Coordinates of C-alpha atoms and ligand atoms in Angstrom, one line a residue:
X1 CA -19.7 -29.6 -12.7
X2 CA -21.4 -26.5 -13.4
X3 CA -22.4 -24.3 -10.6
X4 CA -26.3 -23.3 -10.4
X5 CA -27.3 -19.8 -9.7
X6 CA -30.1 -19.4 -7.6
X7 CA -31.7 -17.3 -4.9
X8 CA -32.9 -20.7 -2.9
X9 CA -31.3 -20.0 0.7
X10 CA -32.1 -23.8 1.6
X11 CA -30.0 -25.3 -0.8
X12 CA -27.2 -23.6 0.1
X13 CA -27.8 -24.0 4.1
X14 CA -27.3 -27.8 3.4
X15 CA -24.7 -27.9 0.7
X16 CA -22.8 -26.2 3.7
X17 CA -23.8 -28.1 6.2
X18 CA -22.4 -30.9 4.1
X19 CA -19.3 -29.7 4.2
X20 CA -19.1 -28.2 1.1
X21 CA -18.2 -25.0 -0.4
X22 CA -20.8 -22.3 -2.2
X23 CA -20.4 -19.1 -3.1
X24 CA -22.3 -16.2 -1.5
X25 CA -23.2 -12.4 -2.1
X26 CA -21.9 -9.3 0.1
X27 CA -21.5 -5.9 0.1
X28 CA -18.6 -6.3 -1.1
X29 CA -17.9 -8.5 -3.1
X30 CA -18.6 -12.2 -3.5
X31 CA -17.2 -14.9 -1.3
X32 CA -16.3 -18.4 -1.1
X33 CA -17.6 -19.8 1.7
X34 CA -17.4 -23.4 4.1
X35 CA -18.1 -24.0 7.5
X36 CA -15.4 -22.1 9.2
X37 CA -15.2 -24.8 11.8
X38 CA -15.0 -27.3 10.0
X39 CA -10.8 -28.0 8.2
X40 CA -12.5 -30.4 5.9
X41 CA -14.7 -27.8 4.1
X42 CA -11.8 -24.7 4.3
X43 CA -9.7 -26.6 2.5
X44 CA -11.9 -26.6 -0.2
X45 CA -12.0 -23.1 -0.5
X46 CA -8.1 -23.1 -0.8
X47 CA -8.5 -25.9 -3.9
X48 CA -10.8 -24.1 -5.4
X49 CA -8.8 -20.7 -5.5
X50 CA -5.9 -22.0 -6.0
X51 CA -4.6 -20.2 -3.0
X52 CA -1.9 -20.7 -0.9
X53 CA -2.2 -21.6 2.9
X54 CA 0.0 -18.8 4.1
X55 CA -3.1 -16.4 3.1
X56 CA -6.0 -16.5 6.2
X57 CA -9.2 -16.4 5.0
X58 CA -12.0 -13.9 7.0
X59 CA -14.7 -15.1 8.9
X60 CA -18.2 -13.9 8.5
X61 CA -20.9 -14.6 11.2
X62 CA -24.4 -13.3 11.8
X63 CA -24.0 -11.5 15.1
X64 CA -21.5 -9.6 17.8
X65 CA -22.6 -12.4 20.1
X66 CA -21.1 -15.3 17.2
X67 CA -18.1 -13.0 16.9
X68 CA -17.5 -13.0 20.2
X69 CA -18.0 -17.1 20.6
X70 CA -14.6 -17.5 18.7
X71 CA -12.6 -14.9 20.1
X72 CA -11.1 -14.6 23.3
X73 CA -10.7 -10.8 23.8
X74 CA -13.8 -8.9 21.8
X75 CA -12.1 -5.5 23.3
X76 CA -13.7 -2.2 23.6
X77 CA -12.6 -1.4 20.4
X78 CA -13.8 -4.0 18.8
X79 CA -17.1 -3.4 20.5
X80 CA -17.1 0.6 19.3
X81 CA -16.2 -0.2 15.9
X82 CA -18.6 -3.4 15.3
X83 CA -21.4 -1.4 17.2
X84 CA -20.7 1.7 14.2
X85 CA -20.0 -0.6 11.3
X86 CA -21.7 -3.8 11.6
X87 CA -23.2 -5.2 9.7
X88 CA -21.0 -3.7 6.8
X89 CA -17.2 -3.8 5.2
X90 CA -14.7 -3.9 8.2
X91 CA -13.1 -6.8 8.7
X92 CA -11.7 -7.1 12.9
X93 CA -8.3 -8.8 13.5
X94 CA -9.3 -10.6 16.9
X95 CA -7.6 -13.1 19.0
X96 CA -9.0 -16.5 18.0
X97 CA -10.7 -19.0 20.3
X98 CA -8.8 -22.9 19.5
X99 CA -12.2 -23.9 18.0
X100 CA -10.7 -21.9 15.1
X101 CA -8.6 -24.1 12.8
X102 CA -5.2 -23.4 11.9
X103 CA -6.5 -23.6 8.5
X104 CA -8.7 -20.6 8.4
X105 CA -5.5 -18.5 10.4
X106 CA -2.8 -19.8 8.6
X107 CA -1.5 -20.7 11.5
X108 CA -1.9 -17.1 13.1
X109 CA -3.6 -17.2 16.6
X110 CA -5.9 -14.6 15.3
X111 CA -8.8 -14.1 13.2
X112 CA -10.4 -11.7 11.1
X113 CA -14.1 -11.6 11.2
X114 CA -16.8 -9.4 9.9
X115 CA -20.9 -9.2 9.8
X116 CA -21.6 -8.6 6.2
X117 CA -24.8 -6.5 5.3
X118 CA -25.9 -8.3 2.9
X119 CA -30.0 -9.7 3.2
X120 CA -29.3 -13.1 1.8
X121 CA -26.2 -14.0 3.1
X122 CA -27.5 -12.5 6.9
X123 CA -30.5 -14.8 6.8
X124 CA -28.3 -17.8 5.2
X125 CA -25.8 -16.9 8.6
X126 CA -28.5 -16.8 10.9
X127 CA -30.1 -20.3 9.8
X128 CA -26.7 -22.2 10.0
X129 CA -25.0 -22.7 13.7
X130 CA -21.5 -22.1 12.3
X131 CA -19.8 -19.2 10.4
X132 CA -18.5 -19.2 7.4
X133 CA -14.7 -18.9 5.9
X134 CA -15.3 -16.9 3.0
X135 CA -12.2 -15.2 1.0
X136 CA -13.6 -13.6 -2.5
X137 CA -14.5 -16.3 -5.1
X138 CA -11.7 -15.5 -8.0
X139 CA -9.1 -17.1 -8.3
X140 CA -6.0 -16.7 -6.3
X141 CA -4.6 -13.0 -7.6
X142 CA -7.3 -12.0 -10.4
X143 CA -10.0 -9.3 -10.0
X144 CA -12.7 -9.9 -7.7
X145 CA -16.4 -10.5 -8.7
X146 CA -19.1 -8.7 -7.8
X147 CA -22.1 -10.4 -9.5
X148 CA -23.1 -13.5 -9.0
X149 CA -22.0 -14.0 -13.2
X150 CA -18.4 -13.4 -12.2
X151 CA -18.1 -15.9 -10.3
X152 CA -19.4 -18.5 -12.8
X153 CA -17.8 -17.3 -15.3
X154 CA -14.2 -18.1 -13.2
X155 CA -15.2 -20.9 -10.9
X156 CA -18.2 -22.1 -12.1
X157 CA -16.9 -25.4 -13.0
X158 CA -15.4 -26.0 -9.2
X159 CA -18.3 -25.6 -6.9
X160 CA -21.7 -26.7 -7.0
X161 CA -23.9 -23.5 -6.1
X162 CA -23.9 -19.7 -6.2
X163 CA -26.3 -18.0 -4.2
X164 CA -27.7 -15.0 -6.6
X165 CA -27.7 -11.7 -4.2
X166 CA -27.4 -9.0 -6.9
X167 CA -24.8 -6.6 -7.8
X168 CA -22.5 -5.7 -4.6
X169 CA -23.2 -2.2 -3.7
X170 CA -19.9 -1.8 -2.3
X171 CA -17.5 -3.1 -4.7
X172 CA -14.9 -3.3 -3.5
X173 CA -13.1 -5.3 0.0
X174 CA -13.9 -4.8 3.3
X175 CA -11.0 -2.4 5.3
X176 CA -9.1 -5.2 7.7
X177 CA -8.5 -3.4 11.0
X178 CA -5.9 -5.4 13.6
X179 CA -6.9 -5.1 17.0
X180 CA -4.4 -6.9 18.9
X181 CA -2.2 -4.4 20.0
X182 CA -2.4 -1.2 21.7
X183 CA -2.7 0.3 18.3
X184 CA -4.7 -0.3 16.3
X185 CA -3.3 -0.6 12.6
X186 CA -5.3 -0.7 9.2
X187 CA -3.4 -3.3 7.6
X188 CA -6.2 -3.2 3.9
X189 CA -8.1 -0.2 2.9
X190 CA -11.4 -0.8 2.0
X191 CA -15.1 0.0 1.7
X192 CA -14.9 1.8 5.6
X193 CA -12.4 4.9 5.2
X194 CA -9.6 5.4 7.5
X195 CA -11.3 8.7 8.3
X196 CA -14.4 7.1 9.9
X197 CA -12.5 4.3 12.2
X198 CA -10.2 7.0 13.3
X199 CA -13.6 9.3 14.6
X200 CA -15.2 5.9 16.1
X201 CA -11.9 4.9 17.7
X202 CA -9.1 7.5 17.9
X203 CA -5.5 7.0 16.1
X204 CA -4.3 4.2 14.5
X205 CA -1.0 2.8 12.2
X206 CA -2.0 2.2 8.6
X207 CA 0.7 -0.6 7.2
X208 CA -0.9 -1.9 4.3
X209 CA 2.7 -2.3 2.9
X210 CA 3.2 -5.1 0.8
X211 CA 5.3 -8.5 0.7
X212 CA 5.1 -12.0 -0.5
X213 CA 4.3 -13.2 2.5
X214 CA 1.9 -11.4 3.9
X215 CA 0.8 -10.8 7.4
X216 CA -2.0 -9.8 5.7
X217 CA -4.5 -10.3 3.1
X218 CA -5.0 -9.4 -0.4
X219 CA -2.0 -7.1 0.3
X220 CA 0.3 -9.2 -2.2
X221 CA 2.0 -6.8 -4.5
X222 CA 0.2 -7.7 -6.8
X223 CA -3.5 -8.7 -6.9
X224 CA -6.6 -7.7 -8.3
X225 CA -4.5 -8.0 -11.5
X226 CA -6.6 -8.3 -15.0
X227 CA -4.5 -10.2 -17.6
X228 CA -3.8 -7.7 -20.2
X229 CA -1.3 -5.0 -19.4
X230 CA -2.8 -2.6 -16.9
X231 CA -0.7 1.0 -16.2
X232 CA -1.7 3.7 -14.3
X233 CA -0.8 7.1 -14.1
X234 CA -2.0 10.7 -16.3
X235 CA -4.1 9.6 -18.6
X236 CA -3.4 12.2 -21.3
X237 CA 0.6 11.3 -20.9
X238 CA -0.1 7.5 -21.4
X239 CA -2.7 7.6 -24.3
X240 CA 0.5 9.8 -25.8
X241 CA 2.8 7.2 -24.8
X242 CA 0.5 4.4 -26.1
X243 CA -1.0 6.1 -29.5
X244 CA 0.6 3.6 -31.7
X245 CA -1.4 0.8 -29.5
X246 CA -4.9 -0.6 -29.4
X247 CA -5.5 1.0 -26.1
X248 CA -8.7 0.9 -23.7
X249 CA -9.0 3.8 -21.2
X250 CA -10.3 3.4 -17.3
X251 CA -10.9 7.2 -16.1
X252 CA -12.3 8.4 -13.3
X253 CA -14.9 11.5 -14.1
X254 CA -14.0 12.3 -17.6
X255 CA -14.6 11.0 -20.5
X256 CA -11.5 10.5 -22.9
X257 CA -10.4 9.9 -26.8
X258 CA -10.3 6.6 -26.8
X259 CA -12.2 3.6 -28.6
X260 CA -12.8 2.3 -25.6
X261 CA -13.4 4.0 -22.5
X262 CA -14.9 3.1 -19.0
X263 CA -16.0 6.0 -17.1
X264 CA -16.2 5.3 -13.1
X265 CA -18.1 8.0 -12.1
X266 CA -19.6 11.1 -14.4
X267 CA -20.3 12.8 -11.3
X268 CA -17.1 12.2 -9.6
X269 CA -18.5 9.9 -6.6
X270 CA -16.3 7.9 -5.0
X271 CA -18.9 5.4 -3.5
X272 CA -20.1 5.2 -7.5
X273 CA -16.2 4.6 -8.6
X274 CA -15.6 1.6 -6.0
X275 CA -18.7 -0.4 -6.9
X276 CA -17.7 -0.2 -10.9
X277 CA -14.3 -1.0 -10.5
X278 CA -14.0 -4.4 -10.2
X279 CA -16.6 -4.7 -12.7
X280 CA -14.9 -2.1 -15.4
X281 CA -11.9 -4.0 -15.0
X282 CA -12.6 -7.1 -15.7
X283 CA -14.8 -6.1 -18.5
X284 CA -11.9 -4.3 -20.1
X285 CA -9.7 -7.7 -19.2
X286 CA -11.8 -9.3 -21.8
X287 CA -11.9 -6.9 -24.9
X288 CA -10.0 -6.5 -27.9
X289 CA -6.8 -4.2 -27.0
X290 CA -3.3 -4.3 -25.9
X291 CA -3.0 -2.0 -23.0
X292 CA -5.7 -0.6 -20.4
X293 CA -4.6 2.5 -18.8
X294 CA -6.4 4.1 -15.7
X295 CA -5.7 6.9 -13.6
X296 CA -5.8 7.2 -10.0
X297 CA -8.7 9.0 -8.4
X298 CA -8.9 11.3 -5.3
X299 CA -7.1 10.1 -2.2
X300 CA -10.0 10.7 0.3
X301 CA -12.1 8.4 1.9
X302 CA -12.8 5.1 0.3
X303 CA -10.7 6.8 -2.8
X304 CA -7.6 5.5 -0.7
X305 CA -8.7 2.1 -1.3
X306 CA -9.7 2.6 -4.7
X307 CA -6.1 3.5 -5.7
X308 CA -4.5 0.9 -3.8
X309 CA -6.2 -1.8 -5.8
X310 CA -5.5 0.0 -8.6
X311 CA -1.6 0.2 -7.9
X312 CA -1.9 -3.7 -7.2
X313 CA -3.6 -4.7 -10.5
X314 CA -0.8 -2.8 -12.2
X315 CA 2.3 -4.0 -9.6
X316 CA 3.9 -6.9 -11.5
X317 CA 2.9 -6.9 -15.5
X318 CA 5.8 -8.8 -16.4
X319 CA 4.7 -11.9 -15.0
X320 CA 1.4 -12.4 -16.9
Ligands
TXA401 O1 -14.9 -7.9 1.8 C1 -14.3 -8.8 2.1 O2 -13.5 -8.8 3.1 C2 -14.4 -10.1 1.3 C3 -15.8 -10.6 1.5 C4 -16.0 -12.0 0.8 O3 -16.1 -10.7 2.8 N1 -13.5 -11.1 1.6 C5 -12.1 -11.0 1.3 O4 -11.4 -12.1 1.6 O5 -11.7 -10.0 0.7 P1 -9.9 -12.3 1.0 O6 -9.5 -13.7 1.4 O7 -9.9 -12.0 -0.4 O8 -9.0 -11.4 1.8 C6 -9.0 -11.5 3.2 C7 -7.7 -11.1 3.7 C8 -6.7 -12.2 3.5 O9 -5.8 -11.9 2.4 C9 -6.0 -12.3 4.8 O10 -4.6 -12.1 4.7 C10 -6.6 -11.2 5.7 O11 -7.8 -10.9 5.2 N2 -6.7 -11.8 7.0 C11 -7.5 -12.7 7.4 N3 -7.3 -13.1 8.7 C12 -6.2 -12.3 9.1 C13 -5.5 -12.3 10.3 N4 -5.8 -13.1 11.3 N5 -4.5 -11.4 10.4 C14 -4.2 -10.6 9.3 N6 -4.8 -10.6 8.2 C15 -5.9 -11.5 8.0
MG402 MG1 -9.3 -11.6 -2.3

């Protein structure tokens, strides 16, 4: 098999009301999606990533109305923060209606579910009359895509279709905010800063603390990991450390001595930095060199979650 690319909403409206699994553009990045109702197509989604079951997957639905249809308790919370953010990258930790399967949960009796702003994939949403399971289409632990190329270039052999939707403007995940206790608590930074939910809805915990087993989501100590050797830290100290090494550099604002080096942002904006992460990285994964170093970049806003993927990707080098 290998996946088409194509804009044609139709097509992929009826591959997934077959059952099957295509992958679809957001602001974020791009995701894998099935009929979220439906255990059949999920587990798919799990075959295709190579991921395992004790990872939930989020849920992505068209409306506050469809939100609300598979949870039991939408709280006011929930209502301030979709009303603010949605459509957009904040991913709600609701309790789940049974329709949900213990699939898409891992078991969990909650679910997270967002509204994507993405055109395509809203009008896609809207013309179905399920949601849709979507985790990020890369394989289980590697970087995720954020044009529709990335994805074929990884899974493009697995599923049948990718729906083309353009470069993700965000770049990076959605934050995943858990609103079944008293307080609330960020448990992934992402594309909506800490900052803003804490001004919609008042305090809440931030545990985005990492494990093998995680409660949560992408929040495996390692993830987002490019093959090579990835380190982080001053960049001046580590091209020292690293001069007698082919070497690629991943900066921030400036631009450094290096044969190869990936810029994020010459003007220093965060927002810019997210949505040429993923992009940078993978890039990088695939050129001629023995190390890529980065540096972290400033911890404000979405510049939290910027570094936290960055720690991930660099987490556990020895094992690949
Ligand atoms: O921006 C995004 O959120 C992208 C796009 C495609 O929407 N999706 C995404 O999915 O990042 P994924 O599977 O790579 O990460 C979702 C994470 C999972 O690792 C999972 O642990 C967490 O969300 N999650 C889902 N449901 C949860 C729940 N009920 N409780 C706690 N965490 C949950
Ligand atoms: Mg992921």
């Amino acid at each position: 098999m290998s996946a088409d690319i194509s804009t044609d909403l139709d097509r992929a409206a009826r591959l997934l009301r077959e059952g099957e699994v295509v992958a679809i553009p957001t602001e974020t990045v791009y995701g894998l999606a099935a009929n979220a109702l439906n255990a059949d197509a999920v587990v798919k989604i799990f075959e295709v990533k190579n991921r395992p079951h004790f990872d939930p997957l989020i849920v992505h639905v068209a409306s506050i109305e469809d939100a609300k249809k598979i949870t039991i308790d939408f709280n006011e919370k929930a209502q301030l923060l979709a009303d603010a953010f949605w459509p957009g990258p904040l991913t709600l930790v609701l309790k789940k209606k049974n329709s949900v399967p213990d699939l898409v949960t891992s078991g969990l009796d909650s679910v997270g579910i967002r509204m994507p702003q993405h055109p395509t994939t809203l009008a896609l949403l809207r013309s179905l009359d399920f949601p849709l399971a979507a985790p990020s289409a890369n394989p289980f632990g590697y970087i995720s895509p954020t044009s529709a190329q990335h994805v074929a270039d990884q899974l493009g052999d697995k599923i049948p279709f990718i729906l083309e939707g353009g470069a993700c403007r965000v770049g990076i995940e959605s934050t995943i905010i858990d609103l079944t206790t008293d307080t609330p608590v960020i448990l992934r930074m992402g594309g909506i800063s800490a900052e803003d939910i804490t001004a919609c809805i008042g305090p809440v915990r931030v545990n985005t603390s990492s494990s093998s087993s995680p409660q949560a989501p992408g929040m495996l100590i390692s993830h987002y990991a490019p093959r090579k050797k990835f380190v982080v830290g001053d960049l001046d100290n580590l091209i020292e450390i690293h001069r007698n090494k082919k070497i690629a550099v991943l900066s921030f604002s400036r631009t450094y001595p290096a044969q190869i080096n990936k810029v994020l942002s010459p003007t220093s904006d965060l927002h810019e930095a997210a949505k040429n992460l993923f992009a940078y990285m993978r890039e990088l994964d695939t050129m001629d060199h023995e190390v890529i170093i980065a540096e972290f970049v400033p911890e404000i806003g979405i510049g939290l979650a910027i570094n936290d993927k960055l720690r991930r990707a660099s987490a556990d080098i020895a094992s690949h």
